[in-house]
PDB file of C-alpha atoms in Angstrom:
ATOM      1  CA  MET A  29       2.454  66.327 100.575  1.00 43.00           C
ATOM      2  CA  ASP A  30       4.415  68.893  99.905  1.00 48.00           C
ATOM      3  CA  THR A  31       6.467  68.966  96.699  1.00 47.00           C
ATOM      4  CA  GLN A  32       8.973  71.503  96.216  1.00 46.00           C
ATOM      5  CA  ASN A  33       9.429  73.469  93.620  1.00 47.00           C
ATOM      6  CA  PRO A  34      13.057  72.410  90.834  1.00 48.00           C
ATOM      7  CA  ASN A  35      12.987  75.160  89.530  1.00 50.00           C
ATOM      8  CA  VAL A  36      13.978  77.623  92.460  1.00 47.00           C
ATOM      9  CA  PRO A  37      17.474  76.903  92.742  1.00 49.00           C
ATOM     10  CA  PRO A  38      19.047  76.409  95.706  1.00 50.00           C
ATOM     11  CA  HIS A  39      19.846  80.005  98.168  1.00 50.00           C
ATOM     12  CA  ALA A  40      23.932  79.822  98.545  1.00 50.00           C
ATOM     13  CA  ARG A  41      24.882  80.717 102.413  1.00 52.00           C
ATOM     14  CA  THR A  42      25.865  83.902 102.332  1.00 51.00           C
ATOM     15  CA  PRO A  43      30.217  83.838 103.947  1.00 53.00           C
ATOM     16  CA  VAL A  44      30.189  85.974 107.593  1.00 50.00           C
ATOM     17  CA  THR A  45      32.851  88.915 107.238  1.00 52.00           C
ATOM     18  CA  GLY A  46      34.072  90.858 109.892  1.00 49.00           C
ATOM     19  CA  LYS A  47      33.028  94.109 108.983  1.00 52.00           C
ATOM     20  CA  LYS A  48      29.664  92.430 108.286  1.00 53.00           C
ATOM     21  CA  HIS A  49      29.566  90.157 111.282  1.00 51.00           C
ATOM     22  CA  PRO A  50      25.404  91.215 112.427  1.00 50.00           C
ATOM     23  CA  ASN A  51      26.900  91.193 115.490  1.00 50.00           C
ATOM     24  CA  ARG A  52      29.428  93.599 115.744  1.00 53.00           C
ATOM     25  CA  ARG A  53      27.321  96.613 114.789  1.00 55.00           C
ATOM     26  CA  HIS A  54      23.449  97.582 114.627  1.00 58.00           C
ATOM     27  CA  PRO A  55      22.983  97.722 110.255  1.00 57.00           C
ATOM     28  CA  HIS A  56      21.144 100.876 111.636  1.00 62.00           C
ATOM     29  CA  ALA A  57      23.444 102.427 114.255  1.00 71.00           C
ATOM     30  CA  GLY A  58      25.654 106.151 113.540  1.00 83.00           C
ATOM     31  CA  LEU A  59      24.936 109.265 111.787  1.00 86.00           C
ATOM     32  CA  VAL A  60      22.077 109.590 110.201  1.00 87.00           C
ATOM     33  CA  HIS A  61      19.995 112.775 108.077  1.00 84.00           C
ATOM     34  CA  ASP A  62      17.179 114.859 109.083  1.00 85.00           C
ATOM     35  CA  ASN A  63      17.624 117.420 106.377  1.00 86.00           C
ATOM     36  CA  ALA A  64      15.786 119.620 104.931  1.00 88.00           C
ATOM     37  CA  ARG A  65      15.464 121.619 101.865  1.00 89.00           C
ATOM     38  CA  HIS A  66      17.168 124.985 102.343  1.00 87.00           C
ATOM     39  CA  THR A  67      15.719 128.202 100.053  1.00 85.00           C
ATOM     40  CA  THR A  68      16.839 132.007 102.311  1.00 88.00           C
ATOM     41  CA  ARG A  69      19.844 132.734 103.797  1.00 88.00           C
ATOM     42  CA  PHE A  70      21.956 129.362 103.231  1.00 88.00           C
ATOM     43  CA  THR A  71      25.336 129.067 102.139  1.00 89.00           C
ATOM     44  CA  VAL A  72      26.834 126.403  99.739  1.00 90.00           C
ATOM     45  CA  ILE A  73      30.131 124.726 101.295  1.00 89.00           C
ATOM     46  CA  GLY A  74      31.887 121.742  99.345  1.00 89.00           C
ATOM     47  CA  ASN A  75      32.822 118.861 101.226  1.00 91.00           C
ATOM     48  CA  HIS A  76      37.499 119.375 100.730  1.00 90.00           C
ATOM     49  CA  LEU A  77      36.431 121.587 103.263  1.00 92.00           C
ATOM     50  CA  ALA A  78      34.037 120.419 105.526  1.00 92.00           C
ATOM     51  CA  GLN A  79      36.131 116.974 105.726  1.00 92.00           C
ATOM     52  CA  HIS A  80      39.166 118.443 105.557  1.00 91.00           C
ATOM     53  CA  PRO A  81      42.157 115.537 106.353  1.00 89.00           C
ATOM     54  CA  GLU A  82      44.117 118.859 107.636  1.00 89.00           C
ATOM     55  CA  LEU A  83      43.448 121.926 108.520  1.00 90.00           C
ATOM     56  CA  SER A  84      41.821 122.363 112.247  1.00 93.00           C
ATOM     57  CA  LEU A  85      37.538 122.217 112.877  1.00 94.00           C
ATOM     58  CA  LEU A  86      38.355 125.854 114.127  1.00 93.00           C
ATOM     59  CA  ALA A  87      40.118 126.695 110.749  1.00 93.00           C
ATOM     60  CA  ILE A  88      37.053 124.838 108.718  1.00 94.00           C
ATOM     61  CA  GLY A  89      34.846 125.778 110.767  1.00 93.00           C
ATOM     62  CA  LEU A  90      35.372 129.305 110.681  1.00 94.00           C
ATOM     63  CA  SER A  91      36.117 129.328 107.105  1.00 93.00           C
ATOM     64  CA  VAL A  92      32.332 128.691 106.888  1.00 93.00           C
ATOM     65  CA  HIS A  93      31.582 131.871 108.898  1.00 93.00           C
ATOM     66  CA  ILE A  94      33.200 134.036 106.800  1.00 93.00           C
ATOM     67  CA  GLN A  95      32.057 131.988 103.719  1.00 92.00           C
ATOM     68  CA  SER A  96      28.818 133.195 105.079  1.00 92.00           C
ATOM     69  CA  LEU A  97      29.621 136.814 105.437  1.00 91.00           C
ATOM     70  CA  PRO A  98      28.171 138.863 103.146  1.00 88.00           C
ATOM     71  CA  ALA A  99      30.840 141.425 100.952  1.00 84.00           C
ATOM     72  CA  GLY A 100      32.751 144.123 102.743  1.00 83.00           C
ATOM     73  CA  SER A 101      32.087 142.209 106.362  1.00 88.00           C
ATOM     74  CA  ARG A 102      35.384 143.172 108.680  1.00 87.00           C
ATOM     75  CA  ILE A 103      37.086 139.834 109.684  1.00 87.00           C
ATOM     76  CA  ASP A 104      40.114 141.341 111.320  1.00 87.00           C
ATOM     77  CA  ILE A 105      41.430 139.867 113.796  1.00 88.00           C
ATOM     78  CA  LYS A 106      39.977 141.922 116.224  1.00 90.00           C
ATOM     79  CA  SER A 107      37.062 141.988 114.947  1.00 91.00           C
ATOM     80  CA  LEU A 108      36.422 137.599 114.472  1.00 93.00           C
ATOM     81  CA  ALA A 109      37.737 138.061 118.692  1.00 92.00           C
ATOM     82  CA  ALA A 110      35.359 139.914 119.833  1.00 92.00           C
ATOM     83  CA  ARG A 111      32.897 137.639 118.104  1.00 92.00           C
ATOM     84  CA  PHE A 112      33.242 134.328 119.071  1.00 93.00           C
ATOM     85  CA  PRO A 113      35.149 132.765 122.760  1.00 92.00           C
ATOM     86  CA  GLU A 114      38.122 131.294 121.104  1.00 92.00           C
ATOM     87  CA  GLY A 115      40.772 134.381 121.755  1.00 89.00           C
ATOM     88  CA  ALA A 116      42.669 136.094 119.308  1.00 89.00           C
ATOM     89  CA  THR A 117      45.380 133.927 119.321  1.00 90.00           C
ATOM     90  CA  ARG A 118      42.969 130.783 118.065  1.00 91.00           C
ATOM     91  CA  ILE A 119      41.301 133.032 115.742  1.00 91.00           C
ATOM     92  CA  ALA A 120      45.272 134.186 114.569  1.00 88.00           C
ATOM     93  CA  ALA A 121      46.243 131.005 113.246  1.00 88.00           C
ATOM     94  CA  ALA A 122      42.944 129.072 112.066  1.00 90.00           C
ATOM     95  CA  LEU A 123      43.639 132.320 109.813  1.00 89.00           C
ATOM     96  CA  ARG A 124      47.010 130.784 108.564  1.00 86.00           C
ATOM     97  CA  GLU A 125      45.767 127.188 108.221  1.00 88.00           C
ATOM     98  CA  LEU A 126      43.027 128.744 105.968  1.00 90.00           C
ATOM     99  CA  GLU A 127      45.627 131.830 104.439  1.00 84.00           C
ATOM    100  CA  ALA A 128      48.270 128.272 103.772  1.00 83.00           C
ATOM    101  CA  HIS A 129      45.449 125.325 102.830  1.00 85.00           C
ATOM    102  CA  GLY A 130      44.501 128.609  99.870  1.00 85.00           C
ATOM    103  CA  TYR A 131      40.038 128.930 101.194  1.00 89.00           C
ATOM    104  CA  LEU A 132      42.123 132.753 101.897  1.00 88.00           C
ATOM    105  CA  CYS A 133      43.906 135.062 100.780  1.00 83.00           C
ATOM    106  CA  ARG A 134      45.721 138.586 101.957  1.00 77.00           C
ATOM    107  CA  THR A 135      46.438 140.914 100.214  1.00 74.00           C
ATOM    108  CA  ARG A 136      48.370 144.284 100.744  1.00 71.00           C
ATOM    109  CA  GLU A 137      47.457 146.928  97.704  1.00 71.00           C
ATOM    110  CA  ARG A 138      47.896 150.953  97.596  1.00 73.00           C
ATOM    111  CA  VAL A 139      44.929 152.893  97.796  1.00 70.00           C
ATOM    112  CA  PRO A 140      43.915 155.793  95.067  1.00 76.00           C
ATOM    113  CA  ASP A 141      45.163 158.607  98.928  1.00 78.00           C
ATOM    114  CA  GLY A 142      48.288 156.855  98.749  1.00 74.00           C
ATOM    115  CA  ARG A 143      47.946 154.506 102.262  1.00 77.00           C
ATOM    116  CA  ILE A 144      48.652 150.465 102.659  1.00 74.00           C
ATOM    117  CA  ILE A 145      45.499 148.777 102.923  1.00 74.00           C
ATOM    118  CA  THR A 146      44.881 144.613 103.776  1.00 74.00           C
ATOM    119  CA  ARG A 147      42.597 143.501 101.199  1.00 77.00           C
ATOM    120  CA  THR A 148      41.572 139.624 102.618  1.00 83.00           C
ATOM    121  CA  ILE A 149      39.312 137.711  99.565  1.00 86.00           C
ATOM    122  CA  SER A 150      37.959 134.945 101.109  1.00 88.00           C
ATOM    123  CA  CYS A 151      37.910 131.386  98.320  1.00 87.00           C
ATOM    124  CA  ASN A 152      35.195 128.863  98.430  1.00 86.00           C
ATOM    125  CA  GLN A 153      36.570 126.601  95.865  1.00 84.00           C
ATOM    126  CA  PRO A 154      41.198 126.985  96.538  1.00 82.00           C
ATOM    127  CA  GLY A 155      42.596 126.077  93.317  1.00 68.00           C
ATOM    128  CA  HIS A 156      39.502 126.908  90.536  1.00 63.00           C
ATOM    129  CA  SER A 157      40.254 129.567  87.741  1.00 46.00           C
ATOM    130  CA  GLY A 158      36.737 131.798  88.538  1.00 44.00           C
ATOM    131  CA  THR A 159      34.644 133.673  85.493  1.00 37.00           C
ATOM    132  CA  ASP A 160      36.442 136.699  84.064  1.00 36.00           C
ATOM    133  CA  THR A 161      33.585 138.846  82.696  1.00 31.00           C
ATOM    134  CA  GLN A 162      36.187 140.973  80.370  1.00 32.00           C
ATOM    135  CA  ARG A 163      37.504 138.720  79.287  1.00 33.00           C
ATOM    136  CA  PRO A 164      36.612 138.198  75.958  1.00 32.00           C
ATOM    137  CA  ALA A 165      35.302 134.171  74.863  1.00 30.00           C
ATOM    138  CA  SER A 166      37.735 133.319  72.896  1.00 30.00           C
ATOM    139  CA  ARG A 167      39.726 133.086  75.820  1.00 31.00           C
ATOM    140  CA  LYS A 168      37.837 131.043  78.060  1.00 33.00           C
ATOM    141  CA  ARG A 169      40.950 130.415  81.016  1.00 34.00           C
ATOM    142  CA  THR A 170      40.403 126.400  81.162  1.00 33.00           C
ATOM    143  CA  ARG A 171      38.845 125.265  84.198  1.00 37.00           C
ATOM    144  CA  GLN A 172      41.237 124.579  87.023  1.00 40.00           C
ATOM    145  CA  PRO A 173      40.551 120.970  90.019  1.00 55.00           C
ATOM    146  CA  GLY A 174      39.655 122.153  93.378  1.00 46.00           C
ATOM    147  CA  GLY A 175      40.147 121.023  96.506  1.00 52.00           C
ATOM    148  CA  LYS A 176      44.147 120.716  96.076  1.00 73.00           C
ATOM    149  CA  PRO A 177      45.938 123.494  97.599  1.00 80.00           C
ATOM    150  CA  LEU A 178      48.609 125.038  95.390  1.00 83.00           C
ATOM    151  CA  PRO A 179      52.255 123.819  95.797  1.00 88.00           C
ATOM    152  CA  ALA A 180      54.036 126.277  98.424  1.00 89.00           C
ATOM    153  CA  VAL A 181      56.183 128.384  97.218  1.00 91.00           C
ATOM    154  CA  PRO A 182      59.024 129.923  98.961  1.00 90.00           C
ATOM    155  CA  GLY A 183      58.945 134.083 100.454  1.00 89.00           C
ATOM    156  CA  PRO A 184      61.248 136.319 100.482  1.00 88.00           C
ATOM    157  CA  ALA A 185      63.772 137.758 104.087  1.00 86.00           C
ATOM    158  CA  TYR A 186      62.109 141.068 103.952  1.00 84.00           C
ATOM    159  CA  PRO A 187      58.456 140.666 102.510  1.00 80.00           C
ATOM    160  CA  ALA A 188      58.817 144.600 101.523  1.00 85.00           C
ATOM    161  CA  PRO A 189      55.479 145.783 100.273  1.00 84.00           C
ATOM    162  CA  ALA A 190      56.935 147.532  97.001  1.00 87.00           C
ATOM    163  CA  LEU A 191      58.940 144.011  96.821  1.00 90.00           C
ATOM    164  CA  LEU A 192      54.885 143.004  97.128  1.00 89.00           C
ATOM    165  CA  GLN A 193      53.618 144.568  94.617  1.00 90.00           C
ATOM    166  CA  ARG A 194      56.089 144.373  91.599  1.00 92.00           C
ATOM    167  CA  ALA A 195      55.637 140.450  92.281  1.00 93.00           C
ATOM    168  CA  THR A 196      51.568 140.886  92.081  1.00 92.00           C
ATOM    169  CA  ASP A 197      52.677 143.697  88.605  1.00 92.00           C
ATOM    170  CA  LEU A 198      54.171 140.631  86.594  1.00 95.00           C
ATOM    171  CA  LEU A 199      52.345 137.554  87.445  1.00 94.00           C
ATOM    172  CA  ALA A 200      49.465 139.578  86.081  1.00 91.00           C
ATOM    173  CA  GLY A 201      51.178 140.546  83.291  1.00 92.00           C
ATOM    174  CA  LEU A 202      52.063 136.828  82.429  1.00 94.00           C
ATOM    175  CA  ARG A 203      49.206 136.466  80.670  1.00 91.00           C
ATOM    176  CA  ARG A 204      50.194 139.044  77.811  1.00 91.00           C
ATOM    177  CA  ASP A 205      53.531 135.782  77.145  1.00 91.00           C
ATOM    178  CA  ASP A 206      50.828 133.495  77.142  1.00 90.00           C
ATOM    179  CA  PRO A 207      47.165 133.129  77.987  1.00 89.00           C
ATOM    180  CA  ARG A 208      47.584 130.332  79.386  1.00 91.00           C
ATOM    181  CA  LEU A 209      48.541 132.006  82.676  1.00 92.00           C
ATOM    182  CA  PHE A 210      45.318 133.778  83.491  1.00 89.00           C
ATOM    183  CA  LEU A 211      45.623 133.179  87.017  1.00 89.00           C
ATOM    184  CA  SER A 212      42.857 133.927  90.053  1.00 86.00           C
ATOM    185  CA  VAL A 213      43.428 137.060  92.880  1.00 84.00           C
ATOM    186  CA  CYS A 214      44.058 133.735  95.306  1.00 83.00           C
ATOM    187  CA  ASP A 215      46.254 132.459  93.212  1.00 88.00           C
ATOM    188  CA  THR A 216      48.612 135.532  92.287  1.00 89.00           C
ATOM    189  CA  ALA A 217      48.046 136.491  95.958  1.00 88.00           C
ATOM    190  CA  HIS A 218      50.179 132.751  96.635  1.00 90.00           C
ATOM    191  CA  LEU A 219      52.937 133.289  93.889  1.00 93.00           C
ATOM    192  CA  ALA A 220      53.686 136.851  94.777  1.00 91.00           C
ATOM    193  CA  PRO A 221      55.891 135.109  97.940  1.00 91.00           C
ATOM    194  CA  GLY A 222      57.487 133.422  95.130  1.00 93.00           C
ATOM    195  CA  VAL A 223      58.497 135.465  92.145  1.00 95.00           C
ATOM    196  CA  ALA A 224      59.581 138.159  95.213  1.00 93.00           C
ATOM    197  CA  ALA A 225      62.033 135.655  96.691  1.00 93.00           C
ATOM    198  CA  TRP A 226      63.589 135.789  92.921  1.00 95.00           C
ATOM    199  CA  LEU A 227      63.371 139.638  93.054  1.00 94.00           C
ATOM    200  CA  GLU A 228      65.278 139.751  95.858  1.00 92.00           C
ATOM    201  CA  ARG A 229      68.038 137.933  95.546  1.00 92.00           C
ATOM    202  CA  ASP A 230      69.180 140.341  92.481  1.00 90.00           C
ATOM    203  CA  VAL A 231      66.961 138.587  89.547  1.00 93.00           C
ATOM    204  CA  THR A 232      65.481 140.766  87.374  1.00 94.00           C
ATOM    205  CA  PRO A 233      61.387 141.214  86.315  1.00 95.00           C
ATOM    206  CA  ALA A 234      62.798 140.154  82.236  1.00 94.00           C
ATOM    207  CA  VAL A 235      64.670 137.116  84.019  1.00 95.00           C
ATOM    208  CA  VAL A 236      62.102 136.134  86.269  1.00 96.00           C
ATOM    209  CA  ARG A 237      58.700 136.281  83.224  1.00 95.00           C
ATOM    210  CA  GLN A 238      61.333 134.317  80.824  1.00 94.00           C
ATOM    211  CA  ALA A 239      61.919 131.094  83.692  1.00 94.00           C
ATOM    212  CA  LEU A 240      57.991 131.488  84.320  1.00 95.00           C
ATOM    213  CA  THR A 241      57.258 131.309  80.567  1.00 93.00           C
ATOM    214  CA  THR A 242      59.887 129.485  78.404  1.00 92.00           C
ATOM    215  CA  ASP A 243      59.502 125.982  76.893  1.00 91.00           C
ATOM    216  CA  LEU A 244      56.099 125.506  78.990  1.00 90.00           C
ATOM    217  CA  PRO A 245      54.411 122.326  77.511  1.00 88.00           C
ATOM    218  CA  PRO A 246      51.741 122.656  74.250  1.00 86.00           C
ATOM    219  CA  GLU A 247      48.136 121.280  76.014  1.00 85.00           C
ATOM    220  CA  PRO A 248      46.340 122.271  77.926  1.00 85.00           C
ATOM    221  CA  LEU A 249      46.850 123.832  81.285  1.00 85.00           C
ATOM    222  CA  HIS A 250      44.746 122.974  84.124  1.00 85.00           C
ATOM    223  CA  ARG A 251      46.375 123.820  87.029  1.00 88.00           C
ATOM    224  CA  PRO A 252      48.629 127.467  85.647  1.00 92.00           C
ATOM    225  CA  ALA A 253      49.399 128.163  88.807  1.00 92.00           C
ATOM    226  CA  ALA A 254      50.755 124.711  89.978  1.00 91.00           C
ATOM    227  CA  LEU A 255      52.855 124.759  87.232  1.00 93.00           C
ATOM    228  CA  LEU A 256      54.661 128.577  88.238  1.00 95.00           C
ATOM    229  CA  ALA A 257      54.319 127.130  91.428  1.00 93.00           C
ATOM    230  CA  HIS A 258      56.417 124.199  91.146  1.00 93.00           C
ATOM    231  CA  ARG A 259      59.014 126.352  88.955  1.00 94.00           C
ATOM    232  CA  LEU A 260      58.988 129.605  91.287  1.00 95.00           C
ATOM    233  CA  THR A 261      60.720 126.728  93.900  1.00 92.00           C
ATOM    234  CA  ALA A 262      62.412 124.056  91.559  1.00 92.00           C
ATOM    235  CA  HIS A 263      64.338 127.494  90.392  1.00 93.00           C
ATOM    236  CA  LEU A 264      64.732 129.249  92.682  1.00 93.00           C
ATOM    237  CA  PRO A 265      68.789 130.744  92.146  1.00 92.00           C
ATOM    238  CA  PRO A 266      70.838 131.561  95.531  1.00 90.00           C
ATOM    239  CA  PRO A 267      71.382 134.175  96.926  1.00 87.00           C
ATOM    240  CA  PRO A 268      74.232 136.413  95.755  1.00 81.00           C
ATOM    241  CA  PRO A 269      77.442 136.464  97.318  1.00 79.00           C
ATOM    242  CA  PHE A 270      77.857 138.676 100.060  1.00 71.00           C
ATOM    243  CA  ARG A 271      79.705 141.743  99.315  1.00 66.00           C
ATOM    244  CA  ALA A 272      81.549 144.151 101.971  1.00 66.00           C
ATOM    245  CA  PRO A 273      80.518 147.372 102.796  1.00 71.00           C
ATOM    246  CA  MET A 274      83.208 149.936 100.161  1.00 71.00           C
ATOM    247  CA  PRO A 275      85.481 151.912 102.607  1.00 72.00           C
ATOM    248  CA  PRO A 276      84.808 154.974 102.612  1.00 73.00           C
ATOM    249  CA  PRO A 277      86.890 157.237 100.499  1.00 73.00           C
ATOM    250  CA  THR A 278      89.685 159.402 102.106  1.00 74.00           C
ATOM    251  CA  VAL A 279      89.323 162.511 102.422  1.00 75.00           C
ATOM    252  CA  PRO A 280      92.394 165.218 102.032  1.00 78.00           C
ATOM    253  CA  HIS A 281      93.265 166.930 104.846  1.00 79.00           C
ATOM    254  CA  ARG A 282      92.777 170.564 105.330  1.00 84.00           C
ATOM    255  CA  PHE A 283      96.094 172.833 103.860  1.00 83.00           C
ATOM    256  CA  GLN A 284      97.833 174.187 106.795  1.00 85.00           C
ATOM    257  CA  THR A 285     100.063 177.481 107.408  1.00 86.00           C
ATOM    258  CA  CYS A 286     103.778 175.784 109.547  1.00 85.00           C
ATOM    259  CA  ASP A 287     103.718 178.542 112.948  1.00 83.00           C
ATOM    260  CA  GLY A 288     108.001 178.121 111.494  1.00 81.00           C
ATOM    261  CA  CYS A 289     108.541 178.810 107.534  1.00 83.00           C
ATOM    262  CA  ASP A 290     104.696 180.292 107.075  1.00 81.00           C
ATOM    263  CA  ARG A 291     104.392 177.088 103.567  1.00 83.00           C
ATOM    264  CA  ALA A 292     101.402 175.947 103.396  1.00 85.00           C
ATOM    265  CA  PHE A 293     101.149 171.858 103.780  1.00 82.00           C
ATOM    266  CA  ARG A 294      98.243 169.840 104.330  1.00 84.00           C
ATOM    267  CA  ALA A 295      97.680 168.226 108.188  1.00 85.00           C
ATOM    268  CA  PRO A 296      95.096 167.447 110.577  1.00 84.00           C
ATOM    269  CA  ALA A 297      96.108 170.490 112.480  1.00 85.00           C
ATOM    270  CA  PRO A 298      98.593 172.894 112.558  1.00 86.00           C
ATOM    271  CA  GLY A 299     101.701 173.010 113.462  1.00 85.00           C
ATOM    272  CA  HIS A 300     105.646 173.190 112.027  1.00 84.00           C
ATOM    273  CA  CYS A 301     106.039 171.898 107.572  1.00 86.00           C
ATOM    274  CA  ARG A 302     107.996 168.495 107.398  1.00 85.00           C
ATOM    275  CA  ASP A 303     111.372 170.016 106.567  1.00 84.00           C
ATOM    276  CA  CYS A 304     110.750 171.774 109.999  1.00 84.00           C
ATOM    277  CA  ARG A 305     109.985 169.209 112.127  1.00 84.00           C
ATOM    278  CA  ALA A 306     112.968 167.389 110.847  1.00 82.00           C
ATOM    279  CA  SER A 307     114.868 170.535 111.073  1.00 81.00           C
ATOM    280  CA  ARG A 308     113.947 170.884 114.651  1.00 77.00           C
ATOM    281  CA  THR A 309     114.557 166.574 115.673  1.00 77.00           C
ATOM    282  CA  GLU A 310     118.084 167.478 114.180  1.00 74.00           C
ATOM    283  CA  HIS A 311     119.116 170.807 116.679  1.00 71.00           C
ATOM    284  CA  LEU A 312     117.733 168.711 119.467  1.00 71.00           C
ATOM    285  CA  GLU A 313     119.025 165.859 118.464  1.00 70.00           C
ATOM    286  CA  ALA A 314     122.181 167.799 118.409  1.00 69.00           C
ATOM    287  CA  ALA A 315     122.168 169.969 121.562  1.00 63.00           C
TER     288      ALA A 315
END
């Protein structure tokens, strides 16, 4: 006759919940990965892009394609529309999505021959600080957490290339005021319209620089671009008051010679002077 082992504790019955019910879903249902390790011709894509909660599927796919291209490739709307069947309108909208979330930066630059060109920069991790090989080791930037887009900034009513270039130059010079304000190319392109909005409102570059660099926190700045974006938005000055255009200066009439007494007088056209006109009026009334 079998004897019961008293050393084996009784097994507690696991309560069956709604999500664990055996009839709810097969344990092996759903996605199954069959992965092979790539050794050549591959691109590393972060989950912050692949699983982005706000980007459209077209924008995510377009960003993956752009990140896989070699430097110098043409990624203008016309070239992409010739490569993909979605068409120029949908591709343009997807590019705007990527630009709004920091995965794409488009800046206007002046080349040595004087032409203005558009330079497109693909950012595989928006908000990162990047690596500056020309910067001294003692002034390395604190790496920013990736995947979180920068806050939106205001924009100028008339984004002229010269105005945006002034804003870009101002942002590039902030590191001279505080080494912690060293900005990447993508960060600068994102913030430049906000600075241009200030300059457009009759604010001098010195005042903008003071507003961005005064009373900074003493601790390290993990996201300096985010702090600057907040200041550009929260402290945006009001537009200047409307000034009515000045009336044109009054041009004095030319000198004319009186047809009655040959005296010089100012008038828009030849004729009689004031005294002769008065005499002629009295003569006609007397008659």
